[in-house]
Tab-separated table of C-alpha atoms in Angstrom:
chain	number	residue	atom	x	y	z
A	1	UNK	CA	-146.545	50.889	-74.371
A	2	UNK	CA	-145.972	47.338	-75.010
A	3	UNK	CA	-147.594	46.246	-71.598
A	4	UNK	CA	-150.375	47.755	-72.305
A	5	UNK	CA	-151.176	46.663	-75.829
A	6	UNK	CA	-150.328	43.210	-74.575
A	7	UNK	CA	-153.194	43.967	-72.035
A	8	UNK	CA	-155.486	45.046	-74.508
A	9	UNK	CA	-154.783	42.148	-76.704
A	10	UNK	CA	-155.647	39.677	-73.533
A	11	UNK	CA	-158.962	42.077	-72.763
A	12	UNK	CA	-159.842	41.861	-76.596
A	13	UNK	CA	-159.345	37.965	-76.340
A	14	UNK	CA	-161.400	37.487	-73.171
A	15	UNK	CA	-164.042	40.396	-74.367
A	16	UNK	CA	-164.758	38.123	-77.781
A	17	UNK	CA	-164.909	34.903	-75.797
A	18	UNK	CA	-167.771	36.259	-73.463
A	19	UNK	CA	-171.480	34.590	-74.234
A	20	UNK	CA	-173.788	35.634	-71.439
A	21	UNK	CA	-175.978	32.632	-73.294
A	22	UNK	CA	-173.821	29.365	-72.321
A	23	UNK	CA	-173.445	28.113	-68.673
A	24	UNK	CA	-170.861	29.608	-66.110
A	25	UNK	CA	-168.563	27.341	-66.359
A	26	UNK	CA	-168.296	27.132	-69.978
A	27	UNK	CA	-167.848	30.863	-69.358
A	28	UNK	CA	-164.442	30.159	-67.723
A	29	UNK	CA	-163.824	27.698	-69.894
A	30	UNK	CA	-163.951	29.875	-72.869
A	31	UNK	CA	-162.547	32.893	-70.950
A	32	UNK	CA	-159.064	31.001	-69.577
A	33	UNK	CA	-158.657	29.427	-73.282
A	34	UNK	CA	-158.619	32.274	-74.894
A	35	UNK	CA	-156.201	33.872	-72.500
A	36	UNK	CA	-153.855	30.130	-73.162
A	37	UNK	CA	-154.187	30.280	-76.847
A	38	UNK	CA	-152.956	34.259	-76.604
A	39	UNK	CA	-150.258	33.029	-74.989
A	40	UNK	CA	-149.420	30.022	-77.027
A	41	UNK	CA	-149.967	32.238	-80.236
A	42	UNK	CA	-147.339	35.228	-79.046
A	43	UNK	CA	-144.843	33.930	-77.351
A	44	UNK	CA	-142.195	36.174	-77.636
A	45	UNK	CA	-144.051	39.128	-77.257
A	46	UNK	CA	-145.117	36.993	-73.903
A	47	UNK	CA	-141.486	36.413	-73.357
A	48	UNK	CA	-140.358	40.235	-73.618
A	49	UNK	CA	-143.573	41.767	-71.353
A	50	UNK	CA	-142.574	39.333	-68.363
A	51	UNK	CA	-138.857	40.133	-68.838
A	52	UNK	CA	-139.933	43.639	-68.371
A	53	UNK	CA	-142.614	43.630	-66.091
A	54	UNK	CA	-141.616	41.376	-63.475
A	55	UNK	CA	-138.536	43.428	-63.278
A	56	UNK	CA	-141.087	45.959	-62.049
A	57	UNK	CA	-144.184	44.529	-59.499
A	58	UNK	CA	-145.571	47.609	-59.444
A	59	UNK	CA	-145.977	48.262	-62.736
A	60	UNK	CA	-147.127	44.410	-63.001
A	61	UNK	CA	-149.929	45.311	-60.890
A	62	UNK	CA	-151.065	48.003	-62.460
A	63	UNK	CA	-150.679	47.053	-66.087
A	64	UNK	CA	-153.179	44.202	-64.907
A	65	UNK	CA	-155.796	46.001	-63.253
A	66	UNK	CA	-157.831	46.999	-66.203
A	67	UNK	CA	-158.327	42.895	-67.007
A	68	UNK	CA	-158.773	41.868	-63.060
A	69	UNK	CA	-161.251	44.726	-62.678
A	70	UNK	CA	-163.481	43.860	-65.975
A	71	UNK	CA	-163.013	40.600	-64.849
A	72	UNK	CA	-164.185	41.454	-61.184
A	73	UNK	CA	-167.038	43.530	-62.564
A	74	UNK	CA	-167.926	40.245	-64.273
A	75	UNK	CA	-168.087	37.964	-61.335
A	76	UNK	CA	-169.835	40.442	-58.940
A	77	UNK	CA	-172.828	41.014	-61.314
A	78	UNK	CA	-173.405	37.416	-60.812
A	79	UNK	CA	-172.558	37.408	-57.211
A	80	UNK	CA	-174.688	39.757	-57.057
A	81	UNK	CA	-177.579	39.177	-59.617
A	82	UNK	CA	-178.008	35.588	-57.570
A	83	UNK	CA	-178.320	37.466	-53.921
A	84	UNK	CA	-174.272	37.221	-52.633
A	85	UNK	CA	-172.171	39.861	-51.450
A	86	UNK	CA	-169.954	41.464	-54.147
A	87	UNK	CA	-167.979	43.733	-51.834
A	88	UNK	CA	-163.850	43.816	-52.785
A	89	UNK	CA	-164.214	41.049	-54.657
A	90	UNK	CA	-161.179	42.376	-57.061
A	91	UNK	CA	-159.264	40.279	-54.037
A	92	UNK	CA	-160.063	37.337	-55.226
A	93	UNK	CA	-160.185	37.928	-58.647
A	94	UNK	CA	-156.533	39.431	-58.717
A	95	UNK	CA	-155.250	35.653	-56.653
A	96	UNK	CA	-156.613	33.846	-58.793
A	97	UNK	CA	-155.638	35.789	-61.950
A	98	UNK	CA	-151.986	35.951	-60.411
A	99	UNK	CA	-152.061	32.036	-59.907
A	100	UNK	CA	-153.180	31.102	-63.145
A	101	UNK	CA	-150.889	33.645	-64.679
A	102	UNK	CA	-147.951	31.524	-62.869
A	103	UNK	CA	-149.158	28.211	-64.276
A	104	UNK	CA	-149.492	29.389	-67.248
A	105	UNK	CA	-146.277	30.898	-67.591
A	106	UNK	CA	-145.008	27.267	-66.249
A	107	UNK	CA	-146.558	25.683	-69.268
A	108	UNK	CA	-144.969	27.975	-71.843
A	109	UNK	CA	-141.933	27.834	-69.664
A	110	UNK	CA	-142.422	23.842	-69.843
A	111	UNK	CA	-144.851	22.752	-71.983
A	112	UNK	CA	-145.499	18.942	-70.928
A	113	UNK	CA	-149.014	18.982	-71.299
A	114	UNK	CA	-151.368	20.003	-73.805
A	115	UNK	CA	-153.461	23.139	-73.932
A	116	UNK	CA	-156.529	20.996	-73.798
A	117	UNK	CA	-154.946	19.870	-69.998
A	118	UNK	CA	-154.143	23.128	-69.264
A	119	UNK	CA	-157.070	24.592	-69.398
A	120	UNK	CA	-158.815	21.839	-67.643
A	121	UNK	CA	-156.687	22.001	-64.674
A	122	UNK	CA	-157.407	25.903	-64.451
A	123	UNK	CA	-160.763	25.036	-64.555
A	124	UNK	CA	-161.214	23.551	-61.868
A	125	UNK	CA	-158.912	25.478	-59.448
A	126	UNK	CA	-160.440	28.921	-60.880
A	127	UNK	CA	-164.072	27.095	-60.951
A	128	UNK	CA	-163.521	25.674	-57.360
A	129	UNK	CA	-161.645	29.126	-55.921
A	130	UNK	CA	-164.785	31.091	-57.118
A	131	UNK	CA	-167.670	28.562	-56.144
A	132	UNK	CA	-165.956	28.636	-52.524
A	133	UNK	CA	-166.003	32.538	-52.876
A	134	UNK	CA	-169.521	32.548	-53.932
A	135	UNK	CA	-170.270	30.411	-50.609
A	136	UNK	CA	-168.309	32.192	-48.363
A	137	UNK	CA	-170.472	35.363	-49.571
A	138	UNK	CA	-174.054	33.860	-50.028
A	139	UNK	CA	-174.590	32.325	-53.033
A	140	UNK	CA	-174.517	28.596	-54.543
A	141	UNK	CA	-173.480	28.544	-57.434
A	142	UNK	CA	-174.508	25.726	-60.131
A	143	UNK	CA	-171.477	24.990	-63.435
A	144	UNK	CA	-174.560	24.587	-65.422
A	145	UNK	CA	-176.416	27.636	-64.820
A	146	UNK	CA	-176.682	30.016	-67.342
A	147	UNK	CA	-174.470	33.494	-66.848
A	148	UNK	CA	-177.559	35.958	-66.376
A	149	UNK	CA	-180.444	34.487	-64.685
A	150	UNK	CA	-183.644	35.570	-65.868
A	151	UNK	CA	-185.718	38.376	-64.077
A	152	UNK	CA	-188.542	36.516	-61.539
């Protein structure tokens, strides 16, 4: 029960940060500081769902799939809106959300740097990991285009 209100909480968070109006990256931007400032704002309900659920990876995995398959739903409109192929792109979606989770939990684990750094450095591994994805599938895509691209 608590895993998944904590994922609700983290869908909620993401789901108010989404404006199909700004550019793609500040998409990401706004998507992977909300999920930091979650974070940083419950940490030991944070502290209690990893104690529990990576006691568990299957029930990590599936607790998660909700987020990494809005998420990939997401990302494979605008694969696909701009051309690409969208096919099992949950892959991807679920290494990079697994990576980021890790370095995230490193910075609440050991905070060094700021939020602000944080979320820069995710940026641009999550900005480069899907740009290459895009590529590898069809499309280029631009940080500064906007998130829908208007009908032709």
């Amino acid at each position: 029960a608590v895993a998944m209100r904590v994922q609700e909480l983290v869908v909620e968070r993401l789901v108010s940060n989404i404006d199909l109006s700004v550019s793609l990256l500040e998409l990401f931007r706004s998507g992977l500081a909300g999920y930091v400032d979650l974070v940083d704002e419950r940490p030991n309900l944070v502290r209690f769902l990893l104690s529990v659920q990576y006691a568990n990876a299957t029930s990590l995995i599936e607790s998660g799939r909700p987020l990494s398959d809005a998420i990939a739903q997401l990302v494979g409109s605008v694969f696909s809106s701009r051309g690409g192929n969208a096919d099992h792109i949950e892959y991807v979606i679920d290494a990079m959300l697994a990576s980021t989770g890790i370095a995230v939990l490193r910075w609440f684990d050991e905070p060094v740097i700021s939020k602000e750094t944080l979320v820069d450095e995710l940026v641009v591994y999550v900005w480069g990991g899907l740009a290459a994805s895009a590529k590898a599938r069809g499309v280029e895509l631009n940080p500064d285009e906007p998130v829908l691209v208007p009908a032709e």
